[in-house]
Every structure is written in structure tokens, then in C-alpha cells.
């Protein structure tokens, strides 16, 4: 091993010696990073990761080798050590200032995360605070420790709020009938479980969660409850295992499901009315049998109220103008595509709200009806009784429509009828599960659509994804390195200078930090889009069933920005960062 990188005892000589030894950074670059940290008053670890692109795992390995203890990166799924906070008033600002946080208690040993585990004075202070000499330090970065502090205090606050909610809340539940099994099933847990379910549903709404996951674990003897917020699952809390079955039974009762049936999946809905605002919230409920005679429950919080404005969806100025022009066409086919949960239904309803006037008759077939609008005639499909998308679409054509919205083109029959409707004077909106706008053409042609009719009917295809947005309260500005700018230019492809001339004149980007108002530096989501307009050249490619790559090339020639390019432009605007764009756009 290089002697300059180790001490006399053969140990690593500094926090970053391993990085230099393994060739991930040169001594000159490390000295430059130190100078940048000193001048900008930024954390050196952050500069190494953000500017010099040192992988966090490799940085952690370097810290681990130097301090001879485990490196712990931030993980939002880690539950706070409640017992270490309850009896001691640890101020979050105090913990941040001195770079440590209590992490876990194992037996009589208390684990703490520290920026510098070699700080003996700080260790003595921690021993005094907890009244024990059994302190085991682990290492983490200053940024990760700050995130742990914010995460732990957020969870502690939520736990206290939930406790008060459980005691005080009283919700009106809309059910069609009361099951006879309720008393026997809930037994002595009745009042506790009712309050817990009520508080759980309200807290999910308050945190803007899209889903609630209830997951009993018979071997670990607890039931995990997770919320999906901004597309990512976070553990909300664990409850004792004895409450799992009564909790699920209570949800089944509220959803008018059979609580005696535990072998088959069940689907239902429940509605609750908030006591303070008289607001009605609706949940879609899926109960799924799992191993060892258990059941998991997933509740999807359904959107309600007025649709979002198109301007708030994150469409670029050019895409917004082009899409606005398409939705005002008298007839044709408009498709919005993307994976489940990418906001397709929200986009369709936003588009319909623009053209929803007294002069137009608009029919929609949806599964489920999540957003309602006055003036729309909305149909909930029900395949169990034969009311499919295709059946609803056929009936719409006999009901004098101007505009038709089909929730999804799931099959060949629905696609064929939609094409015919768009060619006979109707404006048709629909969705499809495809990865990009050009791939949508190939997918539909594979359904044996007539390529000439399809080409003539198509107006545009809008592909979209949702990316997490940086928290406006804590995002931090930084100047990217030349290497990072080159990477952006390479990933964007030709035309970067045209769209990013302001950025190139003054290169500034933003990074996630983390505060008590967000989760890991992100709060909320916004769409990135790929709008492919139908041109004469594109129609010819469709008519002759040309491959996806040729369609993509032509769409780009016609001015289409890809999903990743649109995402990069939002990175330059400080709305999100490249890690989020790469996560959804490859």
C-alpha cells in the first residue's frame, strides 16, 4: 500500500486516502476540492460527490476504512429510535451543529452516527447525555446526518400528532350496510382499531399520500404501515401484530367487503368525511391474500375536486401551445401515454376542462372515475357485467357526442372503435401504457389497426412521467464542474446550445438538501413530457409501418423533445435534478 496514504500502524492516513489510493480522485483534485469547500463554506463530502462525481458508496468505504466503523447512508425507511428521544430533550439544531444523532439502541449499547467518530470530546459529551459508557459510534456524512435528524424529528412529530388524532377524531363513514361479524371480529380492540383506522386515513390525506400499504408480518410479529408519497414508499409506523387482523377487518367493513373471505382478492371503495372541513375523501381498496393465512391491504387515495390547469402540469411553453392547439381540433385522436401512476388521467381531465363548454357534449368512460367535472357525462366501466371500454364507446356513438374520452385502450376492439369514432367527426382522447410517444405507434399497429385510418386520425401523442421536485425551502445552488456540464450536453444530445444558452452563460444548478418540510430534499412532483405531433412525413411512415426508430427520428426532426431532454431543461430551471430525471427517463 502507498506509504503516503497510511500511518505508521498501517492504517489509512485520512478520510479520503482510500479514494486517492483507488484512483477515483487525484491529490491535486482533492486539494482543489478542499479549496472550493473553504471558499464556498460548503461541506467537502458534498463537493466530492456533486462536483467530482465520487460515488457515495465509495466515499462511504473510504470513511469506513479510516474510522474503522460502519458507514451508514441516509435511508428514509429507518424508523427513529423513539426511546432515545423521549426522555431527553435533544434540540435538532444542537445535533446538526455538532454533527451527530442517536441512531439505535441494541441491548445496553447506544449507536450514534457521527461526522467524526474520532472526536473524543464529543463522545464524552454523548456518554454524559445518555448516562452510559456503552456508546458505539458509526460514521456518516454531515448531509446524511442532517437528513436523519430532519427525518427522525418529522416522524416523532407525526407520532405525537397521530396519538392526539386517535384520541380526538370522529369521522362519518359512508357504508351501505353493517356486517353482522363486526362485533365478533373486532372484540376487545373495537374502539382502539376504529380510532386508529380513522387517524390513519386522515394522516394519509394530510401527508398527500397516494397509497397506504398495510403489511402484516407474522414472523416479525408486527404490522408495517407504509405511505407512498411523491411516488416513493416510506414507512409511516409499525403497530403490534395483534392489531393487524382487526385493522384489516375494520377496513373491509368500511368498504362493504366480506370479512369472512380471506382466500380470494377483494376490491372495494370507502368514503370518509373530514370533521373539520366537511370534505369527502374516497379510497379505492384492494385486499390481497398472502402467505400464512394473512392479507395485505392497499388503499389508493382517489383525487377529487376540480381538475388541474394545463399550465400547472409542467408542460414547456412550446409543448403547451402545441397541445392546446390539438385539443381544440374538431375531430381526431389524442393519446396520452406512460406507465401506471404517471398522471395520464390528470392530464386528460385538464385537457377536457379547457374544452368543456355548453356547446360541447362530452362523454367519458373511466375505471375508476377519479376526477369529476360539471358538464361531463361520466361512466364507470364494470367488466363483470359486460360494461367494458368497448361497450361504453359503442353506446357513446349513439348518444350524439362531440368529444369522447376513453380511460384506456386495453384491447384491439376498443382501439378499432376509437379510430372509427375519430374519423367520423369526434374528438377522441385516450391513454395507453407505452414507454415513449414513437413506441405508441408500433404498439397500436400491432393491434392490427388499419395503418391508413390510424395515420389519418392521429393528431398527437403525449408521453409523460412524473419526477420529484426539489424542495423550494432548502434546495441549494451550486456551480457545476466542466465534467458535469459535458455530461448534461452529452445526455441531451444535439441542440443543447439552442435551449440552454442562458445556462451556458451562467452555469448554476441546484441540489437536494433536506429539511423538516420535505422528504430527503424533495417535495411534490411535476411532469416531464414528449409531445409527438402528426405531420405529413410522420403519417407516411405510419402508413408503411416503418419501425419505431424511423418514427422517432422523424418526430425529432419535426421538433419533438424527448422525455429526457425535457427533464434536463427542468434541471437547468432548478425544478429537479438529474438523479430524478435519470430515474424515470433512463
XYZ file of C-alpha atoms in Angstrom:
586
model
C 0.000 0.000 0.000
C 1.242 3.514 -0.776
C 3.166 4.660 2.323
C 1.952 8.255 1.998
C -1.646 7.067 2.388
C -1.091 5.088 5.609
C 0.172 5.851 9.056
C 2.941 4.012 10.881
C 0.465 1.384 12.119
C -0.646 0.630 8.564
C -3.981 2.403 8.943
C -5.427 4.844 6.442
C -3.978 8.299 6.965
C -7.066 10.438 6.187
C -10.799 10.366 5.470
C -10.133 10.340 1.721
C -6.933 8.264 1.492
C -8.764 5.277 0.008
C -10.238 7.461 -2.760
C -6.753 8.585 -3.775
C -5.320 5.075 -3.426
C -8.047 3.541 -5.629
C -7.559 6.228 -8.301
C -11.015 7.766 -8.001
C -9.533 11.180 -7.363
C -6.030 12.629 -7.649
C -4.239 14.506 -4.881
C -4.476 17.661 -6.992
C -8.244 17.253 -7.369
C -8.589 16.604 -3.624
C -6.630 19.768 -2.840
C -8.836 21.675 -5.290
C -11.954 20.291 -3.634
C -10.662 21.398 -0.215
C -10.052 24.888 -1.565
C -13.561 25.012 -3.056
C -15.040 23.901 0.284
C -13.111 26.578 2.152
C -14.072 29.400 -0.224
C -17.744 28.454 -0.602
C -18.210 27.316 3.024
C -19.628 24.022 1.755
C -19.154 20.525 3.103
C -16.188 18.763 1.489
C -18.059 15.443 1.212
C -20.809 17.174 -0.789
C -18.282 18.765 -3.149
C -16.573 15.416 -3.767
C -19.911 13.801 -4.674
C -21.521 16.697 -6.547
C -18.583 18.287 -8.354
C -16.036 15.462 -8.639
C -18.672 12.709 -9.071
C -17.350 10.443 -6.329
C -19.847 7.635 -5.796
C -21.436 7.765 -2.344
C -20.703 4.072 -1.737
C -17.015 4.648 -2.461
C -16.923 7.717 -0.213
C -18.595 5.637 2.498
C -15.994 2.905 2.057
C -13.214 5.485 2.465
C -14.774 6.811 5.687
C -15.384 3.267 6.924
C -11.750 2.262 6.395
C -10.378 5.403 8.045
C -12.622 5.374 11.129
C -12.759 1.545 11.305
C -16.513 1.554 11.854
C -19.630 1.079 9.744
C -20.711 3.786 7.279
C -24.477 4.473 7.410
C -26.053 6.413 4.500
C -29.407 8.130 4.868
C -32.394 5.819 4.463
C -35.916 7.282 4.879
C -37.310 3.821 5.712
C -35.368 3.699 9.008
C -37.628 4.248 11.989
C -36.410 6.730 14.637
C -35.201 5.343 17.989
C -38.180 6.712 19.924
C -36.844 5.579 23.330
C -33.637 7.617 22.858
C -35.551 10.836 22.204
C -38.481 10.540 24.606
C -36.641 11.060 27.906
C -34.110 13.621 26.658
C -34.804 16.940 25.065
C -32.355 16.844 22.181
C -32.613 20.010 20.129
C -32.311 19.312 16.361
C -30.231 22.457 15.805
C -27.844 21.303 18.560
C -27.429 17.904 16.890
C -26.823 19.485 13.464
C -24.301 21.950 14.851
C -22.165 19.223 16.424
C -22.684 16.587 13.715
C -24.220 13.587 15.500
C -27.550 11.864 16.049
C -28.697 8.895 18.173
C -29.415 6.039 15.779
C -30.292 2.781 17.509
C -30.331 1.021 20.889
C -29.275 -2.636 20.906
C -29.422 -4.130 24.382
C -27.479 -1.731 26.589
C -25.450 -0.277 23.700
C -26.475 3.006 22.054
C -25.363 3.512 18.460
C -24.797 7.099 17.324
C -23.968 8.473 13.880
C -21.123 10.986 13.821
C -19.334 13.040 11.200
C -16.116 12.391 13.144
C -16.133 9.254 15.358
C -12.581 10.149 16.466
C -13.871 13.253 18.312
C -13.245 12.040 21.888
C -14.637 15.202 23.466
C -17.906 14.779 21.607
C -18.076 11.102 22.604
C -17.633 12.042 26.278
C -20.469 14.569 25.913
C -22.740 11.891 24.362
C -21.892 9.468 27.198
C -22.860 12.150 29.714
C -26.174 12.930 27.930
C -27.269 9.275 27.900
C -25.675 8.357 31.228
C -23.793 5.349 29.895
C -20.350 4.466 28.634
C -21.791 1.937 26.151
C -21.717 4.268 23.142
C -20.838 2.782 19.751
C -20.098 5.439 17.089
C -20.715 4.914 13.383
C -19.787 7.320 10.609
C -21.956 9.221 8.132
C -21.680 12.406 6.099
C -22.818 15.747 7.522
C -25.580 15.947 4.912
C -26.858 12.447 5.707
C -26.839 13.169 9.438
C -28.868 16.329 8.811
C -31.345 14.272 6.778
C -31.586 11.685 9.570
C -32.246 14.464 12.105
C -34.993 16.001 9.962
C -36.491 12.568 9.229
C -36.437 11.451 12.876
C -37.993 14.661 14.194
C -40.617 14.588 11.448
C -41.573 11.038 12.464
C -41.556 11.948 16.166
C -43.858 14.885 15.443
C -46.161 12.679 13.355
C -46.300 10.083 16.117
C -47.397 12.727 18.621
C -49.950 14.143 16.175
C -51.293 10.694 15.437
C -51.667 9.989 19.150
C -53.773 13.131 19.563
C -55.741 12.319 16.407
C -56.556 8.831 17.711
C -57.957 10.333 20.893
C -59.943 13.181 19.334
C -61.027 12.273 15.821
C -64.574 11.287 14.967
C -65.292 10.581 11.306
C -68.503 9.920 9.454
C -68.100 6.739 7.422
C -70.349 6.070 4.453
C -71.266 2.367 4.298
C -74.135 0.593 2.657
C -74.615 -1.934 5.439
C -73.244 -3.073 8.796
C -71.911 -6.615 8.776
C -73.041 -8.973 11.493
C -69.469 -10.135 12.048
C -68.221 -6.714 13.177
C -68.592 -7.196 16.941
C -67.156 -10.682 16.983
C -64.262 -9.835 14.704
C -63.009 -6.733 16.451
C -63.657 -7.962 20.005
C -61.832 -6.022 22.725
C -59.874 -3.948 20.155
C -63.024 -2.372 18.729
C -62.693 1.259 19.851
C -58.910 1.288 19.529
C -58.992 -0.050 15.976
C -61.771 2.306 14.851
C -59.805 5.318 16.085
C -56.569 4.003 14.579
C -58.121 3.481 11.114
C -59.746 6.923 11.200
C -56.479 8.597 12.166
C -54.550 6.587 9.555
C -56.824 7.674 6.698
C -56.756 11.325 7.731
C -52.970 11.347 8.170
C -52.522 9.873 4.692
C -54.631 12.689 3.275
C -52.719 15.322 5.267
C -49.360 13.985 4.010
C -50.586 13.952 0.381
C -50.005 10.197 0.174
C -51.272 8.471 -2.957
C -51.418 4.996 -1.363
C -51.485 3.309 2.044
C -49.864 -0.139 2.331
C -50.817 -2.339 5.312
C -48.471 -5.341 5.555
C -48.770 -7.840 8.438
C -45.568 -9.743 9.236
C -46.421 -12.860 11.251
C -42.793 -13.900 11.805
C -41.581 -10.494 12.985
C -44.811 -10.068 14.984
C -45.638 -6.578 13.790
C -47.719 -4.908 11.080
C -45.969 -2.355 8.882
C -47.893 0.645 7.537
C -46.292 2.496 4.638
C -47.350 5.617 2.736
C -46.451 6.273 -0.884
C -45.649 9.977 -1.134
C -44.431 11.539 -4.397
C -44.038 8.090 -5.914
C -41.840 6.596 -3.153
C -42.912 4.313 -0.298
C -41.942 5.445 3.205
C -42.598 3.556 6.404
C -45.124 5.513 8.442
C -45.170 3.351 11.546
C -45.289 -0.190 12.882
C -48.143 -1.416 15.043
C -48.317 -4.507 17.196
C -49.216 -7.671 15.337
C -52.360 -8.260 17.403
C -53.991 -5.234 15.766
C -53.337 -6.386 12.176
C -56.372 -8.598 11.608
C -58.866 -6.319 13.426
C -57.433 -3.345 11.485
C -57.956 -5.107 8.144
C -61.422 -6.287 9.187
C -62.392 -2.716 10.046
C -61.267 -1.515 6.610
C -63.253 -4.334 4.978
C -66.371 -3.323 6.909
C -65.966 0.301 5.836
C -65.530 -0.890 2.213
C -68.546 -3.242 2.295
C -66.349 -6.291 1.697
C -66.737 -9.814 3.079
C -64.619 -10.017 6.260
C -65.027 -13.797 6.396
C -63.349 -14.280 2.995
C -59.573 -14.447 3.387
C -58.665 -16.717 0.459
C -59.552 -14.508 -2.518
C -58.606 -10.937 -3.520
C -61.336 -8.337 -2.969
C -61.790 -4.808 -4.293
C -63.937 -2.060 -2.867
C -64.229 1.616 -2.002
C -64.702 3.601 1.160
C -65.521 7.227 1.827
C -64.862 9.322 4.905
C -65.965 12.844 5.740
C -63.412 15.036 7.483
C -64.880 16.542 10.653
C -63.255 19.962 10.354
C -63.872 20.865 6.691
C -66.846 18.657 5.872
C -64.726 17.334 2.998
C -65.400 13.907 1.488
C -62.369 11.706 0.742
C -62.622 8.492 -1.271
C -60.283 5.498 -1.159
C -60.059 2.533 -3.529
C -59.350 -0.615 -1.503
C -57.547 -3.767 -2.679
C -57.310 -6.725 -0.271
C -54.896 -9.471 -1.352
C -54.322 -12.819 0.442
C -50.677 -13.525 1.300
C -48.755 -16.415 2.859
C -49.540 -17.900 6.278
C -53.243 -17.028 6.023
C -52.543 -13.285 6.074
C -53.899 -10.415 3.977
C -52.297 -7.229 2.681
C -54.375 -4.121 2.074
C -53.559 -1.268 -0.299
C -55.713 1.859 -0.218
C -55.430 4.296 -3.146
C -56.447 7.838 -2.291
C -58.592 8.972 -5.203
C -58.217 12.520 -6.492
C -61.289 14.688 -6.224
C -62.457 18.192 -6.876
C -61.591 20.320 -9.869
C -59.017 19.204 -12.453
C -55.615 20.862 -12.561
C -54.949 23.631 -15.023
C -52.826 22.634 -18.025
C -50.361 25.373 -17.062
C -49.635 23.570 -13.772
C -48.749 20.211 -15.333
C -45.193 21.227 -16.180
C -45.566 21.393 -19.968
C -42.906 23.542 -21.622
C -44.118 26.683 -23.361
C -43.787 25.151 -26.837
C -45.459 21.869 -25.808
C -48.260 23.743 -24.052
C -49.049 25.853 -27.114
C -48.955 22.857 -29.467
C -51.068 20.656 -27.175
C -53.541 23.483 -26.623
C -53.934 23.764 -30.397
C -54.531 19.994 -30.773
C -57.277 19.752 -28.121
C -59.252 22.458 -29.941
C -59.366 20.434 -33.169
C -62.909 19.379 -34.189
C -62.004 15.693 -34.627
C -59.114 13.273 -34.421
C -57.281 11.079 -31.894
C -55.183 12.380 -28.981
C -53.240 9.865 -26.885
C -51.543 10.352 -23.517
C -49.131 7.523 -22.715
C -46.920 6.372 -19.879
C -46.743 3.805 -17.059
C -49.284 3.466 -14.263
C -49.154 6.429 -11.908
C -47.577 8.858 -14.375
C -50.503 11.309 -14.287
C -52.210 10.403 -17.578
C -55.762 10.736 -16.209
C -54.923 14.085 -14.627
C -53.616 15.367 -17.978
C -56.712 14.172 -19.848
C -59.068 15.861 -17.400
C -57.009 19.045 -17.539
C -57.377 18.992 -21.333
C -61.119 18.305 -21.134
C -61.600 21.194 -18.697
C -60.360 23.579 -21.420
C -62.915 22.443 -23.969
C -65.748 21.686 -21.531
C -68.291 24.280 -22.664
C -72.080 24.326 -23.011
C -71.691 23.910 -26.773
C -69.941 20.532 -26.484
C -71.296 17.169 -25.375
C -68.515 15.187 -23.691
C -68.755 11.524 -22.691
C -66.093 9.706 -20.638
C -65.612 6.027 -19.768
C -63.226 5.527 -16.860
C -62.027 2.861 -14.433
C -62.346 4.244 -11.847
C -63.877 7.719 -12.085
C -61.328 9.634 -10.002
C -61.944 13.229 -11.115
C -65.395 14.664 -11.691
C -66.294 17.755 -13.696
C -69.595 19.513 -14.075
C -70.755 19.214 -17.693
C -69.057 15.878 -18.345
C -71.208 12.769 -18.621
C -69.050 10.151 -16.923
C -69.445 6.372 -16.972
C -67.757 3.909 -14.597
C -66.911 0.748 -16.554
C -67.690 -2.604 -14.961
C -66.315 -5.607 -16.894
C -68.078 -8.035 -14.515
C -71.444 -7.107 -16.037
C -70.153 -6.588 -19.574
C -69.745 -2.802 -19.400
C -66.252 -2.668 -20.905
C -64.494 0.293 -22.523
C -65.506 -1.042 -25.940
C -69.166 -1.425 -24.902
C -69.243 2.076 -23.418
C -67.611 3.521 -26.540
C -70.181 1.896 -28.817
C -73.012 3.327 -26.731
C -71.414 6.802 -26.765
C -71.515 6.853 -30.563
C -75.306 6.546 -30.350
C -75.526 9.381 -27.801
C -74.609 12.349 -30.022
C -71.116 13.146 -28.631
C -68.706 15.879 -29.693
C -65.834 14.645 -27.526
C -65.163 11.161 -26.142
C -62.626 10.199 -23.509
C -61.734 6.522 -23.075
C -59.786 5.728 -19.911
C -57.510 3.216 -21.629
C -57.113 1.382 -24.955
C -56.746 -2.049 -23.410
C -57.703 -4.197 -26.378
C -57.982 -4.389 -30.142
C -61.758 -3.805 -30.169
C -61.561 -0.570 -28.162
C -58.732 0.740 -30.387
C -60.660 -0.024 -33.589
C -63.837 1.716 -32.386
C -61.835 4.741 -31.158
C -60.190 5.125 -34.596
C -63.563 4.899 -36.329
C -65.043 7.481 -33.948
C -62.165 9.905 -34.584
C -62.683 9.556 -38.348
C -66.421 10.242 -38.142
C -66.251 13.723 -36.677
C -65.470 13.109 -32.998
C -62.506 14.255 -30.923
C -61.272 11.182 -29.041
C -58.940 11.171 -26.031
C -57.422 8.008 -24.592
C -54.405 6.562 -22.768
C -52.018 3.700 -23.384
C -49.248 2.026 -21.379
C -46.159 2.598 -23.520
C -42.677 3.917 -22.747
C -42.483 6.701 -25.334
C -44.539 8.512 -27.957
C -42.936 6.755 -31.001
C -43.390 3.318 -29.408
C -47.124 4.019 -29.151
C -47.430 3.896 -32.941
C -45.819 0.450 -33.130
C -47.928 -0.826 -30.231
C -51.201 0.214 -31.862
C -50.220 -1.106 -35.279
C -49.523 -4.435 -33.578
C -53.216 -4.450 -32.626
C -53.972 -4.852 -36.355
C -55.263 -1.319 -36.819
C -55.576 -0.161 -40.399
C -52.407 1.969 -40.795
C -54.055 4.370 -43.261
C -57.046 5.067 -40.996
C -54.784 5.344 -37.965
C -52.427 7.784 -39.698
C -55.333 9.974 -40.822
C -56.961 10.043 -37.377
C -53.901 10.689 -35.183
C -53.384 14.278 -34.005
C -50.663 13.799 -31.382
C -49.173 11.506 -28.752
C -48.109 12.958 -25.398
C -45.777 10.704 -23.376
C -45.149 11.711 -19.777
C -43.502 10.800 -16.481
C -43.562 12.358 -13.036
C -40.307 13.476 -11.405
C -39.799 14.640 -7.834
C -39.241 18.374 -7.477
C -36.599 19.944 -5.271
C -37.919 21.436 -2.052
C -38.110 25.209 -2.581
C -37.290 25.829 1.103
C -33.965 24.003 1.264
C -32.599 23.382 -2.253
C -29.041 24.635 -2.569
C -27.469 26.426 -5.500
C -24.083 25.290 -6.778
C -21.812 25.784 -9.778
C -21.423 22.545 -11.783
C -17.990 21.355 -12.870
C -16.933 21.261 -16.518
C -17.306 17.471 -16.395
C -20.927 17.757 -15.211
C -21.744 20.295 -17.933
C -20.262 17.977 -20.580
C -22.353 15.096 -19.230
C -25.500 17.225 -19.488
C -24.670 18.168 -23.058
C -23.954 14.545 -23.969
C -27.208 13.237 -22.421
C -29.264 15.994 -24.043
C -27.782 15.419 -27.487
C -27.788 17.842 -30.445
C -29.397 21.218 -29.840
C -28.289 21.737 -26.228
C -26.851 25.188 -27.007
C -30.150 26.274 -28.569
C -32.169 25.518 -25.419
C -29.527 26.191 -22.772
C -27.699 29.328 -23.901
C -28.633 31.158 -20.657
C -27.316 28.267 -18.588
C -24.045 28.131 -20.555
C -23.540 31.871 -19.954
C -24.103 31.410 -16.207
C -23.968 27.715 -15.222
C -25.921 27.237 -11.990
C -27.683 24.079 -10.797
C -29.489 23.084 -7.588
C -29.124 20.092 -5.296
C -31.335 18.454 -2.678
C -30.538 19.131 0.969
C -33.431 18.053 3.203
C -35.465 19.876 5.851
C -38.453 19.229 8.108
C -40.831 20.384 5.365
C -39.742 17.761 2.799
C -38.505 14.191 2.408
C -34.823 13.957 1.585
C -34.785 17.335 -0.153
C -37.787 16.687 -2.436
C -41.382 17.828 -2.150
C -44.075 17.299 -4.790
C -43.813 16.108 -8.385
C -44.027 17.633 -11.841
C -44.413 16.152 -15.315
C -41.770 15.760 -17.989
C -43.210 15.331 -21.458
C -42.580 14.138 -25.002
C -45.093 15.571 -27.482
C -45.130 13.948 -30.915
C -47.293 15.846 -33.424
C -48.640 14.166 -36.519
C -47.021 15.631 -39.651
C -47.331 14.572 -43.301
C -43.931 12.864 -43.129
C -44.934 11.025 -39.958
C -48.239 9.903 -41.474
C -46.389 8.323 -44.397
C -44.149 6.396 -42.008
C -47.225 5.106 -40.162
C -48.975 4.099 -43.381
C -45.998 1.987 -44.434
C -45.449 0.515 -40.928
C -41.933 1.873 -40.569
C -40.017 0.809 -37.404
C -40.030 2.802 -34.171
C -36.543 4.253 -34.713
C -37.518 5.864 -38.021
C -40.659 7.315 -36.428
C -38.566 8.695 -33.549
C -36.035 10.265 -35.922
C -38.800 11.950 -37.903
C -40.538 13.200 -34.750
C -37.278 14.768 -33.560
C -36.801 16.388 -36.984
C -40.321 17.789 -36.589
C -39.272 19.424 -33.310
C -40.096 16.833 -30.636
C -38.075 16.972 -27.413
C -37.615 13.561 -25.777
C -38.611 12.864 -22.169
C -35.002 13.099 -21.059
C -34.399 16.355 -22.923
C -37.485 17.918 -21.345
C -36.286 16.670 -17.959
C -32.833 18.191 -18.464
C -34.413 21.565 -19.263
C -36.271 21.338 -15.919
C -32.945 20.560 -14.236
C -31.488 23.756 -15.750
C -34.508 25.666 -14.407
C -33.779 24.415 -10.864
C -37.035 22.439 -10.670
C -35.461 18.988 -10.202
C -32.070 17.282 -10.502
C -30.514 14.753 -12.858
C -30.836 11.828 -10.448
C -34.637 12.153 -10.637
C -34.653 12.569 -14.436
C -32.433 9.519 -14.911
C -34.631 7.513 -12.536
C -37.710 7.906 -14.756
C -36.272 8.537 -18.225
C -33.251 6.202 -18.302
